[in-house]
């Protein structure tokens, strides 16, 4: 890959999930009713999600040792590691320096520090995997880049949440519009070979995040505020005024972990697309 002037950072939120909450995976979980709605239950459900994807990959490519897979937005590298252990020729890609450190400690396979849309490679892949990373890549560039990197009749696996047409405001901000995504896939000759709406199984992830926030995060902030107010009332009030917009934004953002709002405005989908076009 040619040298780049792009700037890369370390994702602090990821460090928090990883080092404080002990989460090794950054995606939603696939919950069963019996799973507890706490961090342990979430970890189980995230493992189930990973096994689901890896089972689907195994159905597509039973012969792992000559299958090249690019894990786009590979996070901590947990999924790549699971594919590597099954002998797939997997490579990771992410624009994050902290993820690069974690990934390289984990498995001895190539890691590409890049945004997908700016990545280039001589290699062609049998499968491009996007586990909750498609939403970060501009839609047209996502398909344009995949066209460059995927083999004829290769597969694009996308597991992510999408925004429904009628959604607006905050609920429409993260995720591609489902209709636009499918239209772009079709325009680029990617045909759906498998699709599953996994919204209901993934939504307990948000319920768990809400319970965690209400039970631990908000009371901790309250107690810390009370103590600060007692000790330094003037500084406290000044800071509160100074950060009033951030505080209001954080309160508004609680809607993003509301599963009822999610259900109304979004869908969590699993797709396998096959590139039908052959190169001349
Ligand atoms: C929600 S995490 C999912 C991580 C991992 N795939 C998983 O399932 O746990 C989103 C991932 O996309 C990556 N990402 C963000 N913008 C990207 C881009 N433009 N190109 C490639 N990856 C990107 C993030 O660094 C992160 O690794």
XYZ file of N, CA and C and ligand atoms in Angstrom:
867
model
N 0.831 -1.204 0.000
C 0.000 0.000 0.000
C 0.866 1.254 0.000
N 0.513 2.251 -0.806
C 1.306 3.481 -0.863
C 1.221 4.230 0.470
N 2.303 4.978 0.851
C 2.246 5.727 2.102
C 1.096 6.744 2.066
N 0.538 7.027 3.223
C -0.643 7.878 3.254
C -0.454 9.020 4.242
N -1.166 10.136 3.998
C -1.078 11.263 4.941
C -2.231 11.228 5.929
N -3.044 10.176 5.841
C -4.184 10.090 6.745
C -3.721 10.046 8.185
N -4.560 10.592 9.080
C -4.216 10.543 10.497
C -5.050 9.464 11.182
N -4.405 8.712 12.047
C -5.121 7.671 12.770
C -4.987 7.918 14.263
N -6.049 7.559 15.005
C -6.042 7.801 16.453
C -6.284 6.501 17.202
N -6.229 6.627 18.557
C -6.601 5.479 19.388
C -8.018 5.716 19.902
N -8.882 4.759 19.698
C -10.278 4.901 20.103
C -10.401 4.690 21.619
N -10.766 5.797 22.339
C -10.832 5.695 23.804
C -12.058 4.919 24.271
N -13.156 5.054 23.521
C -14.372 4.324 23.912
C -14.078 2.827 23.878
N -13.356 2.410 22.836
C -13.020 0.989 22.721
C -12.142 0.544 23.893
N -11.195 1.397 24.261
C -10.337 1.054 25.422
C -11.192 0.857 26.655
N -12.206 1.726 26.823
C -13.084 1.624 27.986
C -13.838 0.286 27.959
N -14.447 -0.052 26.794
C -15.193 -1.324 26.706
C -14.259 -2.488 26.991
N -13.070 -2.393 26.418
C -12.134 -3.506 26.473
C -11.488 -3.636 27.849
N -10.923 -2.526 28.354
C -10.133 -2.621 29.583
C -10.983 -2.481 30.840
N -12.069 -1.676 30.780
C -12.881 -1.482 31.989
C -14.024 -2.494 32.050
N -14.769 -2.627 30.954
C -15.921 -3.538 30.998
C -15.544 -4.981 30.665
N -14.330 -5.176 30.143
C -13.884 -6.539 29.835
C -14.536 -7.100 28.581
N -15.015 -6.215 27.672
C -15.639 -6.707 26.440
C -14.575 -6.860 25.354
N -14.532 -8.034 24.752
C -13.525 -8.285 23.717
C -14.123 -8.073 22.328
N -15.424 -7.851 22.296
C -16.096 -7.693 21.004
C -16.894 -6.396 21.026
N -17.039 -5.784 19.826
C -17.647 -4.444 19.795
C -19.017 -4.438 19.148
N -19.531 -5.640 18.874
C -20.807 -5.689 18.169
C -21.935 -6.048 19.134
N -23.168 -5.964 18.647
C -24.322 -6.369 19.434
C -24.216 -7.878 19.702
N -25.022 -8.353 20.647
C -25.061 -9.796 20.895
C -26.299 -10.396 20.254
N -26.279 -11.722 20.095
C -27.487 -12.442 19.665
C -28.025 -13.125 20.909
N -29.066 -12.564 21.476
C -29.548 -13.032 22.787
C -30.567 -14.156 22.668
N -30.529 -15.007 23.706
C -31.634 -15.956 23.911
C -32.391 -15.443 25.123
N -33.650 -15.871 25.290
C -34.422 -15.386 26.438
C -33.737 -15.678 27.758
N -33.031 -16.822 27.800
C -32.422 -17.238 29.076
C -31.161 -16.419 29.430
N -30.637 -15.636 28.487
C -29.424 -14.852 28.800
C -29.761 -13.728 29.777
N -28.859 -13.534 30.750
C -29.079 -12.439 31.699
C -28.791 -11.110 30.998
N -29.509 -10.067 31.432
C -29.299 -8.741 30.837
C -28.245 -8.009 31.649
N -27.034 -8.547 31.644
C -25.909 -7.881 32.288
C -24.660 -8.164 31.447
N -23.491 -7.717 31.942
C -22.281 -7.829 31.111
C -21.987 -9.299 30.773
N -22.196 -10.210 31.747
C -21.927 -11.631 31.465
C -22.850 -12.151 30.357
N -24.131 -11.768 30.443
C -25.094 -12.188 29.418
C -24.720 -11.611 28.064
N -24.264 -10.360 28.069
C -23.870 -9.716 26.805
C -22.678 -10.441 26.184
N -21.721 -10.816 27.036
C -20.540 -11.519 26.506
C -20.963 -12.843 25.847
N -21.863 -13.568 26.506
C -22.380 -14.831 25.931
C -23.050 -14.576 24.587
N -23.878 -13.521 24.564
C -24.648 -13.222 23.346
C -23.714 -12.762 22.216
N -22.659 -12.050 22.577
C -21.701 -11.619 21.533
C -20.959 -12.825 20.956
N -20.662 -13.784 21.837
C -20.009 -15.015 21.351
C -20.920 -15.759 20.383
N -22.218 -15.756 20.715
C -23.192 -16.446 19.851
C -23.260 -15.761 18.475
N -23.209 -14.432 18.471
C -23.206 -13.661 17.204
C -21.999 -14.078 16.369
N -20.854 -14.137 17.032
C -19.624 -14.491 16.311
C -19.708 -15.918 15.742
N -20.264 -16.837 16.574
C -20.407 -18.228 16.096
C -21.375 -18.296 14.917
N -22.396 -17.448 14.966
C -23.372 -17.401 13.865
C -22.665 -17.001 12.565
N -21.887 -15.908 12.620
C -21.190 -15.459 11.404
C -20.199 -16.519 10.943
N -19.469 -17.050 11.903
C -18.436 -18.000 11.504
C -19.057 -19.286 10.953
N -20.235 -19.685 11.458
C -20.950 -20.848 10.914
C -21.373 -20.583 9.471
N -21.839 -19.359 9.201
C -22.264 -19.012 7.841
C -21.063 -19.002 6.886
N -19.921 -18.544 7.390
C -18.716 -18.523 6.548
C -18.304 -19.963 6.216
N -18.431 -20.808 7.211
C -18.086 -22.213 7.014
C -18.987 -22.890 5.980
N -20.265 -22.494 5.959
C -21.171 -23.062 4.953
C -20.777 -22.599 3.545
N -20.339 -21.327 3.445
C -19.938 -20.800 2.128
C -18.620 -21.394 1.669
N -17.690 -21.514 2.639
C -16.329 -21.965 2.307
C -15.900 -23.094 3.236
N -16.334 -24.327 2.952
C -15.918 -25.443 3.824
C -14.407 -25.653 3.757
N -13.799 -25.288 2.621
C -12.334 -25.419 2.484
C -11.685 -24.131 2.959
N -11.263 -24.111 4.206
C -10.800 -22.836 4.757
C -9.419 -22.423 4.268
N -8.543 -23.410 4.015
C -7.126 -23.069 3.885
C -6.765 -22.353 2.582
N -7.712 -22.285 1.618
C -7.402 -21.446 0.452
C -8.447 -20.338 0.283
N -9.023 -19.910 1.398
C -10.045 -18.858 1.347
C -9.500 -17.559 1.951
N -9.410 -16.524 1.108
C -8.898 -15.225 1.567
C -10.061 -14.344 2.019
N -9.980 -13.925 3.282
C -11.065 -13.094 3.837
C -10.481 -11.782 4.363
N -11.139 -10.670 4.035
C -10.736 -9.385 4.613
C -11.785 -8.988 5.649
N -11.341 -8.894 6.911
C -12.243 -8.523 8.012
C -12.183 -6.996 8.151
N -13.154 -6.335 7.527
C -13.162 -4.858 7.464
C -13.723 -4.277 8.765
N -12.967 -3.385 9.385
C -13.392 -2.833 10.675
C -13.333 -3.949 11.697
N -12.119 -4.517 11.825
C -11.967 -5.792 12.551
C -12.006 -5.629 14.076
N -12.120 -4.413 14.582
C -12.217 -4.219 16.033
C -11.015 -4.776 16.754
N -11.270 -5.539 17.795
C -10.176 -6.091 18.600
C -9.506 -7.291 17.927
N -10.109 -7.788 16.845
C -9.533 -8.939 16.134
C -10.102 -10.271 16.606
N -11.157 -10.236 17.444
C -11.712 -11.495 17.975
C -12.244 -12.395 16.848
N -12.976 -11.787 15.917
C -13.547 -12.584 14.814
C -12.431 -13.103 13.905
N -11.459 -12.238 13.626
C -10.331 -12.669 12.778
C -9.615 -13.840 13.444
N -9.463 -13.749 14.750
C -8.756 -14.836 15.447
C -9.518 -16.149 15.298
N -10.835 -16.059 15.446
C -11.625 -17.289 15.338
C -11.480 -17.878 13.911
N -11.438 -17.023 12.884
C -11.271 -17.523 11.506
C -9.858 -18.070 11.292
N -8.896 -17.382 11.868
C -7.502 -17.832 11.762
C -7.345 -19.234 12.377
N -7.978 -19.452 13.550
C -7.900 -20.765 14.220
C -8.541 -21.850 13.354
N -9.468 -21.447 12.484
C -10.095 -22.442 11.593
C -9.361 -22.525 10.258
N -8.175 -21.947 10.204
C -7.293 -21.997 9.014
C -7.679 -21.109 7.843
N -8.604 -20.180 8.030
C -8.890 -19.230 6.946
C -7.725 -18.258 6.803
N -7.523 -17.765 5.577
C -6.443 -16.804 5.319
C -7.018 -15.404 5.534
N -7.114 -15.043 6.797
C -7.812 -13.804 7.141
C -6.830 -12.647 7.313
N -7.301 -11.434 6.964
C -6.520 -10.219 7.214
C -7.453 -9.207 7.874
N -6.882 -8.376 8.754
C -7.702 -7.382 9.440
C -7.465 -5.996 8.864
N -8.478 -5.159 8.976
C -8.332 -3.768 8.523
C -9.124 -2.869 9.465
N -8.488 -1.803 9.901
C -9.186 -0.809 10.720
C -8.367 0.478 10.746
N -9.023 1.629 10.894
C -8.268 2.883 10.928
C -7.861 3.267 12.342
N -7.764 2.312 13.255
C -7.553 2.664 14.660
C -6.259 2.069 15.225
N -5.470 2.933 15.852
C -4.157 2.489 16.338
C -4.250 1.519 17.516
N -5.249 1.731 18.381
C -5.406 0.824 19.526
C -5.798 -0.584 19.043
N -6.676 -0.617 18.023
C -7.089 -1.913 17.472
C -5.914 -2.614 16.788
N -5.058 -1.809 16.157
C -3.865 -2.393 15.516
C -3.009 -3.117 16.569
N -2.798 -2.422 17.721
C -1.992 -3.037 18.808
C -2.610 -4.355 19.261
N -3.941 -4.313 19.511
C -4.618 -5.519 20.011
C -4.532 -6.648 18.979
N -4.788 -6.295 17.736
C -4.837 -7.284 16.657
C -3.472 -7.955 16.501
N -2.439 -7.139 16.475
C -1.103 -7.694 16.200
C -0.592 -8.554 17.361
N -1.085 -8.259 18.586
C -0.719 -9.125 19.715
C -1.419 -10.470 19.600
N -2.551 -10.446 18.929
C -3.443 -11.590 18.910
C -3.074 -12.667 17.892
N -2.847 -12.244 16.649
C -2.597 -13.237 15.583
C -1.537 -12.739 14.583
N -0.740 -13.679 14.062
C 0.341 -13.302 13.143
C -0.122 -13.243 11.689
N -1.094 -12.388 11.411
C -1.565 -12.244 10.027
C -1.589 -10.753 9.695
N -1.655 -10.379 8.407
C -1.591 -8.954 8.077
C -2.723 -8.135 8.702
N -2.329 -6.961 9.181
C -3.307 -5.973 9.646
C -3.085 -4.717 8.811
N -4.135 -4.151 8.253
C -4.005 -2.945 7.439
C -4.577 -1.761 8.198
N -3.718 -0.812 8.521
C -4.174 0.394 9.213
C -4.711 1.349 8.142
N -6.016 1.339 7.946
C -6.591 2.133 6.850
C -8.097 2.256 7.013
N -8.633 3.315 6.392
C -10.081 3.363 6.190
C -10.334 2.523 4.930
N -11.394 1.755 4.971
C -11.657 0.824 3.864
C -11.676 1.554 2.518
N -12.353 2.707 2.502
C -12.519 3.427 1.228
C -11.184 3.897 0.649
N -10.126 3.970 1.498
C -8.819 4.433 1.005
C -7.803 3.307 0.869
N -8.229 2.111 1.157
C -7.314 0.966 1.150
C -7.106 0.492 -0.291
N -5.855 0.072 -0.575
C -5.689 -0.586 -1.874
C -4.769 -1.783 -1.712
N -4.971 -2.760 -2.561
C -4.200 -3.993 -2.428
C -4.154 -4.677 -3.786
N -3.074 -5.391 -4.000
C -2.957 -6.182 -5.228
C -3.809 -7.443 -5.114
N -4.057 -7.796 -3.841
C -4.730 -9.071 -3.587
C -6.237 -8.962 -3.803
N -6.848 -10.078 -4.212
C -8.312 -10.131 -4.313
C -8.798 -11.134 -3.261
N -9.947 -10.856 -2.718
C -10.448 -11.677 -1.605
C -11.673 -12.496 -2.030
N -11.788 -13.679 -1.423
C -12.972 -14.511 -1.673
C -14.171 -13.940 -0.932
N -13.863 -13.332 0.227
C -14.965 -12.737 0.990
C -14.519 -11.471 1.688
N -15.397 -10.463 1.634
C -15.203 -9.235 2.410
C -16.234 -9.320 3.539
N -15.728 -9.241 4.753
C -16.608 -9.355 5.918
C -16.767 -7.987 6.573
N -18.008 -7.580 6.790
C -18.266 -6.312 7.499
C -19.196 -6.592 8.657
N -18.603 -6.797 9.801
C -19.408 -7.049 10.994
C -19.534 -5.729 11.744
N -20.673 -5.124 11.616
C -20.991 -3.813 12.206
C -19.997 -2.717 11.816
N -19.466 -2.821 10.624
C -18.556 -1.758 10.182
C -19.065 -1.067 8.920
N -20.022 -1.676 8.217
C -20.515 -1.075 6.964
C -21.042 0.333 7.222
N -21.680 0.517 8.379
C -22.302 1.821 8.690
C -21.302 2.972 8.726
N -20.006 2.674 8.901
C -19.002 3.746 8.993
C -18.425 4.126 7.633
N -18.767 3.379 6.611
C -18.134 3.589 5.305
C -19.147 4.236 4.356
N -18.786 5.370 3.747
C -19.746 6.014 2.832
C -20.236 5.017 1.778
N -21.546 5.025 1.572
C -22.201 3.965 0.815
C -21.606 3.706 -0.581
N -21.464 4.753 -1.364
C -20.988 4.539 -2.745
C -19.551 4.026 -2.736
N -18.765 4.573 -1.803
C -17.361 4.151 -1.720
C -17.253 2.703 -1.246
N -18.190 2.304 -0.412
C -18.175 0.915 0.087
C -18.247 -0.067 -1.088
N -19.181 0.189 -2.002
C -19.317 -0.746 -3.127
C -18.201 -0.565 -4.146
N -17.785 0.695 -4.356
C -16.702 0.927 -5.327
C -15.445 0.185 -4.864
N -15.143 0.280 -3.573
C -13.933 -0.383 -3.061
C -14.086 -1.895 -3.090
N -15.267 -2.371 -2.740
C -15.486 -3.826 -2.744
C -15.318 -4.367 -4.167
N -15.786 -3.609 -5.163
C -15.604 -4.034 -6.561
C -14.131 -4.240 -6.897
N -13.280 -3.392 -6.314
C -11.846 -3.516 -6.595
C -11.226 -4.736 -5.923
N -11.752 -5.083 -4.744
C -11.048 -6.052 -3.895
C -11.601 -7.467 -3.938
N -12.804 -7.619 -4.438
C -13.461 -8.926 -4.344
C -13.241 -9.725 -5.639
N -13.084 -11.034 -5.486
C -12.921 -11.886 -6.666
C -14.255 -12.003 -7.406
N -14.204 -12.381 -8.663
C -15.446 -12.654 -9.385
C -16.213 -13.721 -8.610
N -17.481 -13.522 -8.443
C -18.346 -14.459 -7.704
C -17.956 -14.579 -6.229
N -17.237 -13.573 -5.732
C -16.909 -13.559 -4.302
C -18.112 -13.084 -3.481
N -17.973 -13.167 -2.168
C -19.091 -12.832 -1.274
C -18.782 -11.610 -0.414
N -19.826 -10.831 -0.192
C -19.753 -9.717 0.753
C -20.731 -10.042 1.878
N -20.201 -10.206 3.102
C -21.081 -10.507 4.242
C -21.221 -9.239 5.078
N -22.459 -8.836 5.298
C -22.708 -7.598 6.050
C -23.676 -7.905 7.187
N -23.248 -7.610 8.404
C -24.141 -7.782 9.539
C -24.130 -6.440 10.263
N -25.280 -5.759 10.278
C -25.260 -4.379 10.767
C -26.685 -3.885 10.963
N -26.802 -2.722 11.611
C -28.152 -2.165 11.659
C -28.309 -1.094 10.586
N -29.569 -0.974 10.129
C -29.909 -0.071 9.029
C -31.101 0.781 9.442
N -31.193 1.942 8.808
C -32.250 2.900 9.130
C -33.414 2.722 8.142
N -34.624 2.733 8.676
C -35.807 2.592 7.808
C -36.157 3.943 7.168
N -36.888 3.894 6.070
C -37.131 5.124 5.286
C -37.791 6.250 6.075
N -38.739 5.898 6.967
C -39.495 6.971 7.639
C -38.732 7.573 8.823
N -37.592 6.982 9.220
C -36.885 7.457 10.425
C -36.293 8.841 10.206
N -36.304 9.643 11.282
C -35.710 10.984 11.180
C -34.957 11.297 12.473
N -34.292 12.449 12.476
C -33.616 12.940 13.688
C -32.504 12.019 14.137
N -32.331 11.945 15.464
C -31.213 11.170 16.024
C -31.223 9.709 15.591
N -32.436 9.146 15.494
C -32.527 7.725 15.167
C -32.094 7.428 13.732
N -31.986 8.479 12.916
C -31.607 8.255 11.515
C -30.125 8.535 11.300
N -29.446 8.928 12.378
C -28.061 9.397 12.175
C -27.041 8.282 11.997
N -27.200 7.160 12.706
C -26.176 6.122 12.501
C -26.779 4.923 11.780
N -26.043 4.465 10.783
C -26.522 3.352 9.953
C -26.906 3.869 8.582
N -26.721 3.013 7.566
C -27.161 3.379 6.216
C -28.670 3.180 6.127
N -29.301 3.916 5.232
C -30.710 3.649 4.929
C -30.762 2.270 4.268
N -31.629 1.415 4.763
C -31.699 0.050 4.222
C -32.037 0.067 2.730
N -33.010 0.894 2.349
C -33.432 0.903 0.935
C -32.281 1.362 0.038
N -31.531 2.389 0.490
C -30.426 2.915 -0.327
C -29.310 1.878 -0.438
N -29.072 1.166 0.661
C -28.007 0.146 0.667
C -28.338 -0.950 -0.354
N -29.596 -1.405 -0.315
C -29.981 -2.499 -1.221
C -29.969 -2.037 -2.677
N -30.336 -0.779 -2.886
C -30.330 -0.242 -4.252
C -28.889 -0.184 -4.787
N -27.983 0.268 -3.937
C -26.575 0.391 -4.341
C -25.978 -1.001 -4.602
N -26.354 -1.965 -3.748
C -25.868 -3.342 -3.931
C -26.324 -3.856 -5.301
N -27.572 -3.638 -5.589
C -28.145 -4.107 -6.843
C -27.465 -3.449 -8.049
N -27.263 -2.122 -7.933
C -26.605 -1.378 -9.038
C -25.219 -1.928 -9.318
N -24.565 -2.409 -8.267
C -23.192 -2.911 -8.406
C -23.124 -4.417 -8.645
N -24.282 -4.999 -8.960
C -24.351 -6.441 -9.258
C -24.049 -7.358 -8.080
N -24.474 -6.932 -6.911
C -24.388 -7.830 -5.750
C -25.798 -8.343 -5.494
N -25.920 -9.658 -5.546
C -27.253 -10.225 -5.346
C -27.310 -10.947 -4.011
N -28.452 -10.805 -3.365
C -28.595 -11.398 -2.026
C -28.704 -12.912 -2.148
N -27.817 -13.641 -1.449
C -28.003 -15.089 -1.425
C -28.583 -15.528 -0.085
N -28.461 -14.675 0.912
C -29.073 -15.004 2.198
C -29.355 -13.701 2.942
N -30.483 -13.658 3.620
C -30.755 -12.471 4.442
C -31.576 -12.886 5.639
N -31.333 -12.238 6.761
C -32.101 -12.561 7.963
C -32.251 -11.296 8.790
N -33.467 -11.057 9.229
C -33.707 -9.919 10.121
C -33.453 -10.425 11.545
N -32.380 -9.934 12.171
C -32.043 -10.438 13.510
C -32.296 -9.358 14.581
N -33.189 -8.421 14.246
C -33.461 -7.304 15.173
C -33.839 -7.805 16.573
N -34.807 -8.721 16.628
C -35.324 -9.102 17.956
C -34.254 -9.775 18.817
N -33.394 -10.568 18.183
C -32.353 -11.252 18.976
C -31.243 -10.294 19.405
N -31.064 -9.197 18.659
C -29.965 -8.274 19.005
C -30.412 -7.184 19.984
N -31.720 -6.888 20.011
C -32.163 -5.741 20.809
C -31.903 -5.822 22.319
N -31.887 -7.017 22.923
C -31.532 -7.039 24.352
C -30.159 -6.404 24.631
N -29.332 -6.238 23.593
C -28.050 -5.540 23.780
C -28.330 -4.119 24.286
N -29.328 -3.473 23.670
C -29.650 -2.100 24.083
C -30.282 -2.097 25.468
N -31.156 -3.085 25.728
C -31.779 -3.150 27.064
C -30.689 -3.312 28.125
N -29.693 -4.132 27.799
C -28.595 -4.363 28.755
C -27.805 -3.067 28.969
N -27.550 -2.347 27.874
C -26.802 -1.079 27.996
C -27.607 -0.080 28.834
N -28.933 -0.089 28.654
C -29.776 0.855 29.401
C -29.778 0.506 30.891
N -29.932 -0.796 31.173
C -29.932 -1.232 32.578
C -28.599 -0.841 33.215
N -27.509 -1.107 32.490
C -26.165 -0.815 33.013
C -26.015 0.694 33.281
N -26.473 1.493 32.332
C -26.355 2.960 32.478
C -27.174 3.431 33.678
N -28.419 2.918 33.793
C -29.281 3.393 34.885
C -28.812 2.893 36.244
N -28.256 1.673 36.240
C -27.875 1.067 37.530
C -26.506 1.553 38.017
N -25.577 1.733 37.080
C -24.203 2.062 37.497
C -23.744 3.455 37.070
N -23.927 3.767 35.788
C -23.302 4.997 35.275
C -23.958 6.245 35.885
N -25.316 6.324 35.795
C -25.979 7.535 36.273
C -25.803 7.728 37.784
N -26.007 6.665 38.627
C -25.770 6.862 40.064
C -24.328 7.283 40.374
N -23.351 6.747 39.629
C -21.953 7.118 39.883
C -21.760 8.607 39.588
N -22.348 9.069 38.484
C -22.216 10.493 38.136
C -22.888 11.344 39.223
N -24.074 10.895 39.674
C -24.820 11.633 40.715
C -24.007 11.796 41.985
N -23.439 10.660 42.433
C -22.672 10.682 43.691
C -21.449 11.593 43.542
N -20.773 11.463 42.402
C -19.573 12.278 42.181
C -19.954 13.761 42.158
N -21.102 14.062 41.529
C -21.547 15.468 41.442
C -21.850 16.027 42.824
N -22.563 15.197 43.640
C -22.942 15.630 44.986
C -21.710 15.987 45.807
N -20.712 15.096 45.710
C -19.485 15.299 46.485
C -18.775 16.588 46.031
N -18.728 16.770 44.720
C -18.049 17.938 44.150
C -18.784 19.220 44.550
N -20.129 19.141 44.490
C -20.956 20.307 44.839
C -20.711 20.723 46.291
N -20.613 19.720 47.171
C -20.370 20.009 48.602
C -19.019 20.691 48.803
N -18.001 20.148 48.088
C -16.633 20.637 48.321
C -16.303 21.917 47.579
N -16.764 21.998 46.325
C -16.393 23.154 45.484
C -17.643 23.683 44.783
N -18.590 24.278 45.533
C -19.868 24.661 44.908
C -19.712 25.641 43.750
N -18.774 26.591 43.877
C -18.658 27.595 42.826
C -18.135 26.950 41.531
N -17.021 26.184 41.700
C -16.440 25.536 40.500
C -17.466 24.595 39.873
N -18.177 23.870 40.725
C -19.169 22.907 40.212
C -20.202 23.610 39.336
N -20.765 24.708 39.880
C -21.837 25.400 39.128
C -21.292 25.998 37.840
N -20.050 26.509 37.916
C -19.457 27.103 36.706
C -19.262 26.029 35.633
N -18.697 24.884 36.079
C -18.452 23.803 35.099
C -19.760 23.304 34.503
N -20.778 23.196 35.368
C -22.068 22.687 34.900
C -22.638 23.621 33.828
N -22.466 24.928 34.038
C -22.962 25.899 33.050
C -22.142 25.766 31.750
N -20.833 25.660 31.955
C -19.915 25.577 30.823
C -20.212 24.363 29.935
N -20.517 23.231 30.601
C -20.753 21.982 29.856
C -22.237 21.683 29.643
N -23.081 22.725 29.780
C -24.526 22.466 29.728
C -24.949 21.824 28.407
N -24.276 22.215 27.311
C -24.681 21.653 26.011
C -24.313 20.170 25.930
N -23.114 19.842 26.452
C -22.695 18.427 26.437
C -23.647 17.583 27.287
N -24.060 18.170 28.441
C -24.950 17.414 29.345
C -26.293 17.174 28.653
N -26.807 18.234 28.002
C -28.103 18.093 27.311
C -27.990 17.053 26.200
N -26.838 17.055 25.507
C -26.646 16.116 24.388
C -26.621 14.673 24.911
N -25.907 14.487 26.051
C -25.827 13.138 26.626
C -27.221 12.651 27.001
N -28.049 13.587 27.563
C -29.413 13.185 27.949
C -30.230 12.815 26.704
N -30.087 13.622 25.650
C -30.836 13.330 24.408
C -30.394 11.998 23.805
N -29.101 11.688 23.956
C -28.563 10.468 23.342
C -29.066 9.184 23.996
N -29.724 9.318 25.160
C -30.285 8.119 25.808
C -31.281 7.424 24.874
N -31.851 8.169 23.949
C -32.816 7.578 23.003
C -32.136 6.492 22.148
N -30.830 6.635 21.971
C -30.105 5.692 21.112
C -29.987 4.304 21.746
N -30.204 4.233 23.068
C -30.176 2.890 23.669
C -31.592 2.453 24.106
N -32.577 3.032 23.433
C -33.966 2.668 23.729
C -34.433 1.657 22.679
N -34.700 0.421 23.123
C -35.008 -0.632 22.145
C -36.349 -0.385 21.442
N -37.278 0.301 22.127
C -38.576 0.564 21.481
C -38.379 1.521 20.305
N -37.543 2.541 20.519
C -37.257 3.495 19.441
C -36.522 2.798 18.291
N -35.596 1.906 18.662
C -34.850 1.165 17.633
C -35.827 0.391 16.746
N -36.708 -0.363 17.432
C -37.678 -1.194 16.697
C -38.512 -0.370 15.720
N -38.840 0.860 16.107
C -39.673 1.712 15.237
C -38.893 2.234 14.034
N -37.590 2.425 14.213
C -36.821 3.178 13.206
C -35.720 2.412 12.477
N -35.359 1.248 13.016
C -34.207 0.554 12.425
C -34.461 -0.938 12.323
N -33.531 -1.602 11.617
C -33.552 -3.075 11.547
C -32.119 -3.544 11.640
N -31.909 -4.612 12.366
C -30.573 -5.217 12.405
C -30.597 -6.397 11.436
N -29.776 -6.327 10.383
C -29.869 -7.306 9.303
C -28.573 -8.077 9.091
N -28.748 -9.332 8.686
C -27.609 -10.145 8.249
C -27.798 -10.398 6.753
N -26.761 -10.084 5.970
C -26.828 -10.301 4.524
C -25.602 -11.032 4.014
N -25.829 -11.944 3.076
C -24.707 -12.429 2.264
C -25.032 -12.011 0.835
N -24.133 -11.215 0.244
C -24.276 -10.813 -1.158
C -23.234 -11.554 -1.979
N -23.622 -11.893 -3.201
C -22.653 -12.508 -4.106
C -22.435 -11.560 -5.278
N -21.177 -11.338 -5.605
C -20.897 -10.479 -6.763
C -21.107 -11.297 -8.025
N -22.057 -10.882 -8.821
C -22.410 -11.681 -9.991
C -21.590 -11.324 -11.216
N -21.031 -10.122 -11.210
C -20.351 -9.660 -12.418
C -18.971 -10.301 -12.535
N -18.583 -10.665 -13.736
C -17.215 -11.159 -13.928
C -16.394 -10.087 -14.635
N -15.119 -10.060 -14.327
C -14.233 -9.079 -14.997
C -13.913 -9.568 -16.408
N -13.753 -8.628 -17.341
C -13.467 -9.022 -18.733
C -12.015 -9.460 -18.860
C -18.703 -1.426 15.961
S -17.026 -1.752 15.560
C -17.137 -3.441 15.011
C -15.858 -4.176 15.215
C -15.821 -5.643 14.825
N -16.063 -5.861 13.423
C -16.812 -6.409 15.642
O -17.735 -6.986 15.064
O -16.644 -6.441 16.869
C -16.748 -0.823 14.081
C -15.404 -1.052 13.449
O -15.334 -0.319 12.217
C -14.101 0.362 12.180
N -14.204 1.490 11.226
C -14.684 2.731 11.412
N -14.577 3.450 10.274
C -14.045 2.634 9.331
C -13.672 2.785 7.966
N -13.881 3.926 7.307
N -13.116 1.734 7.325
C -12.917 0.561 7.960
N -13.251 0.358 9.256
C -13.801 1.376 9.934
C -13.845 0.742 13.625
O -12.500 1.117 13.850
C -14.220 -0.577 14.284
O -13.187 -1.504 14.159
